[in-house]
PDB file of C-alpha atoms and ligand atoms in Angstrom:
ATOM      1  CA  UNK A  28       7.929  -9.298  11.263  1.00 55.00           C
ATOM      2  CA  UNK A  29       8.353  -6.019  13.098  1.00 90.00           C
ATOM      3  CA  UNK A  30       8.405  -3.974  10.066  1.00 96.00           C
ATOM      4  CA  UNK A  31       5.174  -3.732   8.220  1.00 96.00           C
ATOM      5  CA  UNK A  32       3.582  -1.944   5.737  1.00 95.00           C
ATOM      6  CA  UNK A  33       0.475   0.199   6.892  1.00 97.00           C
ATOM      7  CA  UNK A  34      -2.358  -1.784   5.389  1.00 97.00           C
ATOM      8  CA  UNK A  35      -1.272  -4.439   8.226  1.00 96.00           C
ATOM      9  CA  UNK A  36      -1.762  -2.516  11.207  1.00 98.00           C
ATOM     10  CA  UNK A  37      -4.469  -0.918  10.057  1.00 98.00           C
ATOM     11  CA  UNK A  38      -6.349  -4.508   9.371  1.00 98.00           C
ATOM     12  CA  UNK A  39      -5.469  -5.459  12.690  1.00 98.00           C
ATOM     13  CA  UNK A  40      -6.896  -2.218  14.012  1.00 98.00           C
ATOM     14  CA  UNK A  41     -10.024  -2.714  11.950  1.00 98.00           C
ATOM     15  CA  UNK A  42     -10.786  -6.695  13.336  1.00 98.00           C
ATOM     16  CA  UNK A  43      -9.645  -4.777  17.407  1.00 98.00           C
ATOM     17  CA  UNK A  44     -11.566  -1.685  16.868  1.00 98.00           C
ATOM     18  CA  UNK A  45      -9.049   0.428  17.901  1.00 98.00           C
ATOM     19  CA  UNK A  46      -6.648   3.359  16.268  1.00 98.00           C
ATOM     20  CA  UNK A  47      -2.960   3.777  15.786  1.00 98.00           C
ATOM     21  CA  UNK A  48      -0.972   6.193  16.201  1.00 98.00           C
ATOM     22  CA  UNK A  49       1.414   7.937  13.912  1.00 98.00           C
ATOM     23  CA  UNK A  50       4.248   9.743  16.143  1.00 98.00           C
ATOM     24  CA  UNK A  51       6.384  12.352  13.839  1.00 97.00           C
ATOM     25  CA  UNK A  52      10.045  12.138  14.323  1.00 97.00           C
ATOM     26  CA  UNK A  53      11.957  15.223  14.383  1.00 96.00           C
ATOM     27  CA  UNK A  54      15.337  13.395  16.089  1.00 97.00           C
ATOM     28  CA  UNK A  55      16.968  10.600  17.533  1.00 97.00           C
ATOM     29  CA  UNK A  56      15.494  10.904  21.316  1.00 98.00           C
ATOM     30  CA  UNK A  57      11.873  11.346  19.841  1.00 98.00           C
ATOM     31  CA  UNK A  58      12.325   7.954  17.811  1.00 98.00           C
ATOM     32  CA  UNK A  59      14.227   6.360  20.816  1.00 98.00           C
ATOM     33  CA  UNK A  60      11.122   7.402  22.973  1.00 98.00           C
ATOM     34  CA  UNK A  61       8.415   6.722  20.720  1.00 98.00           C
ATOM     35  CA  UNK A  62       9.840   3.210  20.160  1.00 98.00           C
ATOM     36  CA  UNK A  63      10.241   2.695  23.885  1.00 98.00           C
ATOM     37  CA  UNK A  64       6.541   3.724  24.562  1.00 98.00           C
ATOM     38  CA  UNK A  65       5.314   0.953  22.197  1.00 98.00           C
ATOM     39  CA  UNK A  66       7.397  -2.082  23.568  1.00 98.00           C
ATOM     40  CA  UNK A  67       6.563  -0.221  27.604  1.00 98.00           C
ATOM     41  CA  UNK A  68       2.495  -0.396  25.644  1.00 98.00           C
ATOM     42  CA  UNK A  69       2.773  -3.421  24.178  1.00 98.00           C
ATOM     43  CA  UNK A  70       1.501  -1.349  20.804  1.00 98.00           C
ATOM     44  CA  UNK A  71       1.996  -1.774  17.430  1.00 98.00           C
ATOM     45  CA  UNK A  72       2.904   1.784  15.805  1.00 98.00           C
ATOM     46  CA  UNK A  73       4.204   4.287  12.785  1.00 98.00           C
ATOM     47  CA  UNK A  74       7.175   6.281  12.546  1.00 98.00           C
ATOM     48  CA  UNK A  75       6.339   9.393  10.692  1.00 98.00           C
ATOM     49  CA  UNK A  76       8.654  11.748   9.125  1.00 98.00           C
ATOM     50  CA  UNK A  77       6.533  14.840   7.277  1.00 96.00           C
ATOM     51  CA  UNK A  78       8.771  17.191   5.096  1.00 94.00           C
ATOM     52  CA  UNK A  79       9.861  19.525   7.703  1.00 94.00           C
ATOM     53  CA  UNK A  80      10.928  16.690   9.892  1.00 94.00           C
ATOM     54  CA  UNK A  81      12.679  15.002   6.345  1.00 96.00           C
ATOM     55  CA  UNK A  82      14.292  18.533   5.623  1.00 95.00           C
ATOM     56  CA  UNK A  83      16.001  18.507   9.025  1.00 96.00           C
ATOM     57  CA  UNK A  84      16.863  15.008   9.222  1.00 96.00           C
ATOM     58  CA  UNK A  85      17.148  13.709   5.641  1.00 96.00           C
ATOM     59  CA  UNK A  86      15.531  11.180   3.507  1.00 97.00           C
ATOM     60  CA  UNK A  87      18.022   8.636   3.809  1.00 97.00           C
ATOM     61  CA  UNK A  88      18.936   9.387   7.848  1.00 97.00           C
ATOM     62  CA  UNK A  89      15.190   9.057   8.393  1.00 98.00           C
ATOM     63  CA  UNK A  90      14.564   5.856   6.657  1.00 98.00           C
ATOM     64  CA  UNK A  91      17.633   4.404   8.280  1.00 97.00           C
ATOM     65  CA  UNK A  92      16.497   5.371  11.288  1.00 97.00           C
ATOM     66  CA  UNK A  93      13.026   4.117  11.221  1.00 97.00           C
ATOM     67  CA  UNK A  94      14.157   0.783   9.790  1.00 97.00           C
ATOM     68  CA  UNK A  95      16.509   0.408  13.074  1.00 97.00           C
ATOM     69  CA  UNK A  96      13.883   1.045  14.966  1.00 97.00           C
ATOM     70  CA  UNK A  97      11.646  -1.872  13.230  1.00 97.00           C
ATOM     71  CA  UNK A  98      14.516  -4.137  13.122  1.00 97.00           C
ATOM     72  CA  UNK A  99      14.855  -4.044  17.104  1.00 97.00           C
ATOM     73  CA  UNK A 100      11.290  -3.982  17.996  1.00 97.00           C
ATOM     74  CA  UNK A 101       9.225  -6.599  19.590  1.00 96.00           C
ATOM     75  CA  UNK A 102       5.804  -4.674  18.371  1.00 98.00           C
ATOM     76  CA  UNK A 103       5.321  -4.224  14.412  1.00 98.00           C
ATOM     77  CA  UNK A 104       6.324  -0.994  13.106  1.00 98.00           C
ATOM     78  CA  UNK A 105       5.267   1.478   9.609  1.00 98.00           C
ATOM     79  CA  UNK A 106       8.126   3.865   8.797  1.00 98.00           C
ATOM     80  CA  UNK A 107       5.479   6.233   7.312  1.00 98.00           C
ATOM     81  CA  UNK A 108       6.566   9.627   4.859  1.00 98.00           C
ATOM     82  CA  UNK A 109       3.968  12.194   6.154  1.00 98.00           C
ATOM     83  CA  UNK A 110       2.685  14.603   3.890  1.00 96.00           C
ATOM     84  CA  UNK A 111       4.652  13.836   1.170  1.00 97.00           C
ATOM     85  CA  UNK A 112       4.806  16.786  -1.362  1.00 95.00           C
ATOM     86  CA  UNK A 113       4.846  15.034  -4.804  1.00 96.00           C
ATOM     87  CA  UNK A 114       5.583  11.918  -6.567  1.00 97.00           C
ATOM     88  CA  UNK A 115       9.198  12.585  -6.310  1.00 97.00           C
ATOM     89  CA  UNK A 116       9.440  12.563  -2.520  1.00 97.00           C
ATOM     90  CA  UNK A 117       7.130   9.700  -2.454  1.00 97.00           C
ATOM     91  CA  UNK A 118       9.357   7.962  -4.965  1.00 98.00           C
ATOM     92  CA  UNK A 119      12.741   8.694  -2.748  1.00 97.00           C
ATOM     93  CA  UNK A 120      11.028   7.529  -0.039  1.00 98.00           C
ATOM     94  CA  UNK A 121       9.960   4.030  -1.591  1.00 98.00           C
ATOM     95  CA  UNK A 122      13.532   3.420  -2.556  1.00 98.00           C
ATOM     96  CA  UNK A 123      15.210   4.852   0.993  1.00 98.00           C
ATOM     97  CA  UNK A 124      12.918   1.793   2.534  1.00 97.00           C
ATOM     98  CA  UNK A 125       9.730   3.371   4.141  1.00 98.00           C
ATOM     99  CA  UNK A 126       6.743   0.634   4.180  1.00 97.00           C
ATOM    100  CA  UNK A 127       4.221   3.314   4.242  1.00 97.00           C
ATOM    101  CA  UNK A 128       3.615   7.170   2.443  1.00 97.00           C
ATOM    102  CA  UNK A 129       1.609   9.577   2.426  1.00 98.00           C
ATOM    103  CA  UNK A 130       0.801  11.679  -0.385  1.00 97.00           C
ATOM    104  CA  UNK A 131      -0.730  15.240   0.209  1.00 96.00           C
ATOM    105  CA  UNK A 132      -2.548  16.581  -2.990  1.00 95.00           C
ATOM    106  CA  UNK A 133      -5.035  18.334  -0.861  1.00 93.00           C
ATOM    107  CA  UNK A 134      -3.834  22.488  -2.350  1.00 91.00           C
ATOM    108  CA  UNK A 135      -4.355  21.110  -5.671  1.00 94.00           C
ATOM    109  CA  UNK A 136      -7.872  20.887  -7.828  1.00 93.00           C
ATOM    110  CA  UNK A 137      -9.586  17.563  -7.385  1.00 95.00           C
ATOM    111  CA  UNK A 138      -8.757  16.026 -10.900  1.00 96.00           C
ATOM    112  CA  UNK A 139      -5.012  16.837 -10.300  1.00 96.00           C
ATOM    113  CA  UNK A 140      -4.909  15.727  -6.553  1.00 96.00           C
ATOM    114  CA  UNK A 141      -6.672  12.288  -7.756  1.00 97.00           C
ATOM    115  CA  UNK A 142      -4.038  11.782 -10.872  1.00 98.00           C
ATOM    116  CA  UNK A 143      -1.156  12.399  -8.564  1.00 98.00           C
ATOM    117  CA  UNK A 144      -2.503   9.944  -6.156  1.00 98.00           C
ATOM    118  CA  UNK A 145      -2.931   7.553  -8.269  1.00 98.00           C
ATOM    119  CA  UNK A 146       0.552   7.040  -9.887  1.00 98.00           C
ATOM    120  CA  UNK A 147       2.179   6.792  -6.160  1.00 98.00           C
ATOM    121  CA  UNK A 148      -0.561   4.225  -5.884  1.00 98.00           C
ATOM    122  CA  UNK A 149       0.413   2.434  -8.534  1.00 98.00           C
ATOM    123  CA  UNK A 150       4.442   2.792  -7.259  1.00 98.00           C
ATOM    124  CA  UNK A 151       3.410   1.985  -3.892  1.00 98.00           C
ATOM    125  CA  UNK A 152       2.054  -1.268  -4.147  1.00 98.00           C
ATOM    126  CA  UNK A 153       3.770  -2.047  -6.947  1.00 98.00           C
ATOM    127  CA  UNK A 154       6.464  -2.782  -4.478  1.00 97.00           C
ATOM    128  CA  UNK A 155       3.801  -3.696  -1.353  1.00 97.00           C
ATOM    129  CA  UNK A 156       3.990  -0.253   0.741  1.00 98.00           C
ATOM    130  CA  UNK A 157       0.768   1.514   1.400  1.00 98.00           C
ATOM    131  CA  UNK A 158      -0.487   4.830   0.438  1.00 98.00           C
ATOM    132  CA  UNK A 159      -2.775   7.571   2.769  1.00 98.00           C
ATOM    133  CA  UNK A 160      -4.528   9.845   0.547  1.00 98.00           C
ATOM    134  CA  UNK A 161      -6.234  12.973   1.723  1.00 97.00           C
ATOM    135  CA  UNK A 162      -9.367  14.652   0.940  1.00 96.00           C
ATOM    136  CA  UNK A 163     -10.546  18.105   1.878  1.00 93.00           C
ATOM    137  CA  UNK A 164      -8.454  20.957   3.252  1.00 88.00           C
ATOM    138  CA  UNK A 165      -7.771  21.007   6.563  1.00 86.00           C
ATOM    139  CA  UNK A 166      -6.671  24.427   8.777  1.00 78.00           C
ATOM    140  CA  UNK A 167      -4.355  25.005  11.576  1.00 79.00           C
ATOM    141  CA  UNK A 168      -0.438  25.435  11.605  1.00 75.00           C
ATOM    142  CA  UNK A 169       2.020  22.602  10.653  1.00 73.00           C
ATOM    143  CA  UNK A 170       5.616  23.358   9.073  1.00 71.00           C
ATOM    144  CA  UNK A 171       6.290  22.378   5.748  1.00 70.00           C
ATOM    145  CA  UNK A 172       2.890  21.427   5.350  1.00 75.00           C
ATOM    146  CA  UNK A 173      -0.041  23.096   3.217  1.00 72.00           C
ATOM    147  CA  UNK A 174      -2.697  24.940   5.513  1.00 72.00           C
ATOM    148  CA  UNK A 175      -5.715  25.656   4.252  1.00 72.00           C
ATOM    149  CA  UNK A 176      -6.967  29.752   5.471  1.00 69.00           C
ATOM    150  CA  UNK A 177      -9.423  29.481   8.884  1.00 69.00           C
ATOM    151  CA  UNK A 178     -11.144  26.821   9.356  1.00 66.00           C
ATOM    152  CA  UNK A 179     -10.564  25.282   5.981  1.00 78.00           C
ATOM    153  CA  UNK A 180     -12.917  22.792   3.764  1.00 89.00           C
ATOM    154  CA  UNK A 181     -14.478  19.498   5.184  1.00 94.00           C
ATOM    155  CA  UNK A 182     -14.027  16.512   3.336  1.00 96.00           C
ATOM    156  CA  UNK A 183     -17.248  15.775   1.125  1.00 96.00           C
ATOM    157  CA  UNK A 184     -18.825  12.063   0.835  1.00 97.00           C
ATOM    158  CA  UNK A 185     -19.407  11.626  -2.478  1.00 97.00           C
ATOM    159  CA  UNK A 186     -15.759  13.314  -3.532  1.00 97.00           C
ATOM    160  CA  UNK A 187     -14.594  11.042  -1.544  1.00 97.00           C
ATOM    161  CA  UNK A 188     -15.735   7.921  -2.886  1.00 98.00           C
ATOM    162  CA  UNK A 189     -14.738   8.990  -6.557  1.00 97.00           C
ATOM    163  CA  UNK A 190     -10.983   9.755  -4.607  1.00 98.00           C
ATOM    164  CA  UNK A 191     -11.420   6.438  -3.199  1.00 98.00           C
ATOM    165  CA  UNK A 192     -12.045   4.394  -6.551  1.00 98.00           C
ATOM    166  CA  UNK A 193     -10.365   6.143  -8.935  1.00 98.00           C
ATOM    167  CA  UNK A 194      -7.070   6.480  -6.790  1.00 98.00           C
ATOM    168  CA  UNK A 195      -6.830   3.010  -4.657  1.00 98.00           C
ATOM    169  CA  UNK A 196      -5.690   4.514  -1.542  1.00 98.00           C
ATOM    170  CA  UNK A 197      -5.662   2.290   0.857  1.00 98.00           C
ATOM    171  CA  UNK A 198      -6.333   5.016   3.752  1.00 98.00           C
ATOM    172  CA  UNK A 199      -7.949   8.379   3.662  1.00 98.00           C
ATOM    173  CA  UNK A 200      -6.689  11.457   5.872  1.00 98.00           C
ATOM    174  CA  UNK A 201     -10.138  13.308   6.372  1.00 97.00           C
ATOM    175  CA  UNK A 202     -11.075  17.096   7.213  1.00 95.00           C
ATOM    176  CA  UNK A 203     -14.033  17.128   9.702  1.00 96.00           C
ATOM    177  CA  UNK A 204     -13.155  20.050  12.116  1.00 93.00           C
ATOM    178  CA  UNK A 205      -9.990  18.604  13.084  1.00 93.00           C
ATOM    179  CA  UNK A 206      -6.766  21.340  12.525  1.00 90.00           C
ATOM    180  CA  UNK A 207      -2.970  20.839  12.863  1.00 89.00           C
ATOM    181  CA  UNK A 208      -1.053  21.579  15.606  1.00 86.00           C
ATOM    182  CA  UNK A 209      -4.391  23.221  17.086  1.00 82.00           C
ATOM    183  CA  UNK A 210      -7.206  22.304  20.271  1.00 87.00           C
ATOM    184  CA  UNK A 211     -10.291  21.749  18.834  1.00 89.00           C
ATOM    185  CA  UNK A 212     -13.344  20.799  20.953  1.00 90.00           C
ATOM    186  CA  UNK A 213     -15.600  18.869  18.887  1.00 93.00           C
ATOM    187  CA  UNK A 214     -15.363  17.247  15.266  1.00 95.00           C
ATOM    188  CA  UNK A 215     -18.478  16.799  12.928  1.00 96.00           C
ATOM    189  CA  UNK A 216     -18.895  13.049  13.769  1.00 97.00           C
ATOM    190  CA  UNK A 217     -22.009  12.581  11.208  1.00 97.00           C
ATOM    191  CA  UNK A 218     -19.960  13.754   8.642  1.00 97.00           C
ATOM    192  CA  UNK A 219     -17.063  11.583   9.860  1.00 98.00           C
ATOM    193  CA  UNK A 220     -19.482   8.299   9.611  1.00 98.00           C
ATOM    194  CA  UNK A 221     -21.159   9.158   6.550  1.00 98.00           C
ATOM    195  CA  UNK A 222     -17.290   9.575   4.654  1.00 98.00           C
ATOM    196  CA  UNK A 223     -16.233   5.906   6.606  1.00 98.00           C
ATOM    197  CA  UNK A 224     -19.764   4.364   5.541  1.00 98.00           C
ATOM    198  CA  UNK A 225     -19.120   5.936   2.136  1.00 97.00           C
ATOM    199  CA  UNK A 226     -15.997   4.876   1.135  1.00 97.00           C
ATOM    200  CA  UNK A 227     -15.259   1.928   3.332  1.00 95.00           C
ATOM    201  CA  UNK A 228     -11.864   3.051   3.925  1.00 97.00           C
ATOM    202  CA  UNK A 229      -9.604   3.102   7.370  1.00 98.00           C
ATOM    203  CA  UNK A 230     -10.314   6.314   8.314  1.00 98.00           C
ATOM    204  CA  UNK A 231      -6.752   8.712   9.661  1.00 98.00           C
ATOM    205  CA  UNK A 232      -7.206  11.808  11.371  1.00 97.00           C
ATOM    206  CA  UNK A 233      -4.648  14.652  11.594  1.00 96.00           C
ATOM    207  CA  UNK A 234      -4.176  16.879  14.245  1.00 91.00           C
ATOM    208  CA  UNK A 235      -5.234  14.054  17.882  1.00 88.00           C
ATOM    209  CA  UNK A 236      -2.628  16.616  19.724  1.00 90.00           C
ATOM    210  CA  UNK A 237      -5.323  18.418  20.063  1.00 88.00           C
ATOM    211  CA  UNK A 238      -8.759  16.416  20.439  1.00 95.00           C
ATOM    212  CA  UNK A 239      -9.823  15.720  23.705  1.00 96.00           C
ATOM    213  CA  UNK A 240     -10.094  11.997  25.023  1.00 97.00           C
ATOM    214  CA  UNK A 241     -13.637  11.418  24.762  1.00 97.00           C
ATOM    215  CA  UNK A 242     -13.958  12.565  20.900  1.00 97.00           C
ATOM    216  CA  UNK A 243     -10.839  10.434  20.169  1.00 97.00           C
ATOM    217  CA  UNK A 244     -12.492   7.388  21.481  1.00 98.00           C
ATOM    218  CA  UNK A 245     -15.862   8.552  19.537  1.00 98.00           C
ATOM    219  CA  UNK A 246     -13.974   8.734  16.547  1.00 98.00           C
ATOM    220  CA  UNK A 247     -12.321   5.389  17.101  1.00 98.00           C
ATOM    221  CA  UNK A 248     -15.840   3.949  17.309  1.00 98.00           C
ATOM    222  CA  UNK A 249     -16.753   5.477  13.957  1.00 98.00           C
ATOM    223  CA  UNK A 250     -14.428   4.202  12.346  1.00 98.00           C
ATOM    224  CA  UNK A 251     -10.872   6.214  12.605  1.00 98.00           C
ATOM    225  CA  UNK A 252      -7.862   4.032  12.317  1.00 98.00           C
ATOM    226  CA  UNK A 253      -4.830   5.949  12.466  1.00 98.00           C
ATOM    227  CA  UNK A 254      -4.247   9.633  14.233  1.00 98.00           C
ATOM    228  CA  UNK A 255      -1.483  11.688  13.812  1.00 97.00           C
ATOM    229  CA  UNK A 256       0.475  13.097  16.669  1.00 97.00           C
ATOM    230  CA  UNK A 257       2.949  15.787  16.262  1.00 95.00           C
ATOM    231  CA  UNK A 258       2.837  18.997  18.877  1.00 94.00           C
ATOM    232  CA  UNK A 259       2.890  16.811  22.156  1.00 95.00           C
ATOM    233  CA  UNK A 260       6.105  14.977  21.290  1.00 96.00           C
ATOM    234  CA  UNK A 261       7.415  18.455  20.528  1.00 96.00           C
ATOM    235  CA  UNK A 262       6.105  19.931  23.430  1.00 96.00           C
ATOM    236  CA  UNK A 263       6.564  16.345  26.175  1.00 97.00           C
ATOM    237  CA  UNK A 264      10.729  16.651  24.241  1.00 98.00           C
ATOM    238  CA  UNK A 265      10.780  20.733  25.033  1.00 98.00           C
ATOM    239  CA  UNK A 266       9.651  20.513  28.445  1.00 97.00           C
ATOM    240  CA  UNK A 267      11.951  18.118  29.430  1.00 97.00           C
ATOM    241  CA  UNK A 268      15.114  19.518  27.279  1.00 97.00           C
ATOM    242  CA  UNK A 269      14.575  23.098  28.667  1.00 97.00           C
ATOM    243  CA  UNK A 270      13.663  22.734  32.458  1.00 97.00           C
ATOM    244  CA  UNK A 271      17.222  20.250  32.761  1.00 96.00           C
ATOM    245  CA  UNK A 272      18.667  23.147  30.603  1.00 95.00           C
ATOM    246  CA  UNK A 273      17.814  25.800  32.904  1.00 96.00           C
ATOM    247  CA  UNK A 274      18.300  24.034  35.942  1.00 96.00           C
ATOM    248  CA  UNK A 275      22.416  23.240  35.153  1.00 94.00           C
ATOM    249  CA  UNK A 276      23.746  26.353  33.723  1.00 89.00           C
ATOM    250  CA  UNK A 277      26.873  25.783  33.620  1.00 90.00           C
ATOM    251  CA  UNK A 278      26.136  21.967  32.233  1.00 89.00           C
ATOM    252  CA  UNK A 279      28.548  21.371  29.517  1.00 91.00           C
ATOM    253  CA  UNK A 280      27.569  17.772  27.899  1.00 93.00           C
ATOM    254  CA  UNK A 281      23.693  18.289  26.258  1.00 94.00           C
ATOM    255  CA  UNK A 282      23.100  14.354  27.034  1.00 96.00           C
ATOM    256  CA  UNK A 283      21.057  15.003  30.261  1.00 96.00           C
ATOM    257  CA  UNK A 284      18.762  17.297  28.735  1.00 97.00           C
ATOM    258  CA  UNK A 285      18.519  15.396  25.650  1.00 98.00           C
ATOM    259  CA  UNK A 286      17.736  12.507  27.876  1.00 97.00           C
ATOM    260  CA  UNK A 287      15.010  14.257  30.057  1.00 97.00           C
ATOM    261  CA  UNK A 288      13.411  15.486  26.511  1.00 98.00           C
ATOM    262  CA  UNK A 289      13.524  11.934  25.631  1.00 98.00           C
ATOM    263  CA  UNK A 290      11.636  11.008  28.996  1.00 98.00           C
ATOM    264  CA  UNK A 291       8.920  13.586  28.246  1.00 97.00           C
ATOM    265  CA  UNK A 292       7.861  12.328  24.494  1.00 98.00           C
ATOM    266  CA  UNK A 293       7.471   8.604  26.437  1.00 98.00           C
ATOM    267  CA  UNK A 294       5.161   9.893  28.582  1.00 96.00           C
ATOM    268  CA  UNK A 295       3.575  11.880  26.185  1.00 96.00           C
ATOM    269  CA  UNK A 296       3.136   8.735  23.592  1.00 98.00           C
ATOM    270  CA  UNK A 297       2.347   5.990  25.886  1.00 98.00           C
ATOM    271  CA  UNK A 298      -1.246   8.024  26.886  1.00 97.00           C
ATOM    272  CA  UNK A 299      -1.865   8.420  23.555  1.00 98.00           C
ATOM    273  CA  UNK A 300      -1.614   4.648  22.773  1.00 98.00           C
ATOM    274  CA  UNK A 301      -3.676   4.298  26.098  1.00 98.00           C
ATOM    275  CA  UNK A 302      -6.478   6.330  24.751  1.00 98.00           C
ATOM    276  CA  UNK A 303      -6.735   4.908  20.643  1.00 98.00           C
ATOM    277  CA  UNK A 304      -6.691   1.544  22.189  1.00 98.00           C
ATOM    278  CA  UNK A 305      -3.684   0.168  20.564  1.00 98.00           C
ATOM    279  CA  UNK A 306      -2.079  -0.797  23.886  1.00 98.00           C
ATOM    280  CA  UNK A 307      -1.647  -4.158  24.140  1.00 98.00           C
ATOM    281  CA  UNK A 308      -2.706  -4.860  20.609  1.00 97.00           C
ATOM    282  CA  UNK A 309       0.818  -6.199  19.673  1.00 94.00           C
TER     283      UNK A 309
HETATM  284 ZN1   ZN B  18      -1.018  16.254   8.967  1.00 73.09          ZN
END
């Protein structure tokens, strides 16, 4: 039971009215931590590798590594590709074992992004592991992934429900203000309704490092479903790592600070869960 493809958690998520969260991975600690916030929450939760975190770590290390982390949890778990680049990478991921992928067409034309899309739809769930599309082009910094210049292009309704039909997603990553690895204030929550009312679809936003509580929880209530999280694990692990770092100098074995930067992503994940409402949903 603990490992589960997407479309599961998201279900459950839709019937609770509450969001996951998607944690990216970059090493052992940060999997070790996010998998010890959800059992401390009592949340159900993805694993997410994106291709910067898959470069580092490997397709095969990443999977096997996500699927431990399933096959000892108490709370259901999605090892989720983030940002996959094409239908190779979504391919090697299906066959390394992740239950969940992501394909990223969004720096392509429409027509091309939707034909990609569809064909990892069609390998996805030919073999019952879910597929996030995404429409519209969103800005910010993330590594290894496609940024769109300033303050990039919002997701359109109506594109969205031809994206929706003709590629069978079965989640769609949205641009409505929100940027990666960026603090935004506010996101357009009429557009945001109008694309869930639209298309029907769980709704995932990128980028929740950087959205304030209260416009999370909006966007819960309008119909998000998943968030991504990415720069507070980095920075909860690097604040921990580097102030046990600098306060042993002459510290030889890198387990403590490993194990401090370990401490800090827990923290970091477990108010997350708090705040999407997925604690306590396992
Ligand atoms: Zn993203």
């Amino acid at each position: 039971m603990p490992l589960v493809n997407l479309s599961v958690l998201l279900r459950a998520a839709e019937e609770g009215g509450y969001a996951i969260g998607g944690f990216n991975i970059q090493n052992l600690e940060m999997l070790q931590a996010v998998a010890r916030a959800a059992a401390e929450e009592g949340s159900p939760v993805v694993l997410q590798f994106n291709p910067a975190n898959i470069r580092y770590i490997g397709m095969e290390y990443a999977a096997a590594l996500g699927l431990v982390a399933a096959r000892l949890a108490r709370v259901p778990v999605a090892v989720h590709l983030d940002h996959g680049a094409d239908f190779a990478q979504a391919a090697a991921a299906v066959r390394a074992g992740f239950t969940s992928l992501m394909y990223d067409g969004t720096p392509f034309p429409l027509d091309q992004n939707i034909a990609v899309t569809q064909r990892v739809c069609e390998l996805a769930h030919a073999v019952g592991v879910a597929v996030e599309g995404e429409l519209g082009q969103m800005g910010g910094v993330e590594e290894g992934v496609f940024v769109a210049e300033g303050l990039g292009t919002m997701t359109d309704p109506d594109e969205a429900v031809r994206y929706a039909a003709e590629t069978g997603v079965d989640a769609l990553a949205v641009a409505v203000g929100n940027q990666h690895g960026t603090s935004v204030e506010r996101l357009d929550m009429e557009r945001l309704s109008a694309i869930r009312a639209a298309v029907g679809l769980p709704i995932v936003i990128h980028g929740g490092s950087g959205l304030p509580d209260e416009v999370i929880r909006e966007a819960v209530q309008r119909g998000v479903r998943k968030f991504n999280v990415a720069t507070q694990l980095n920075q909860g692990f690097l604040e921990g790592f580097l102030r046990v770092a600098h306060e042993r100098p002459g510290e030889t074995n890198p387990r403590a600070p490993l194990e401090a930067g370990r401490d800090g992503v827990v923290a970091a994940v477990r108010a997350k869960m708090r705040v999407f409402g997925s604690s306590g949903r396992a």
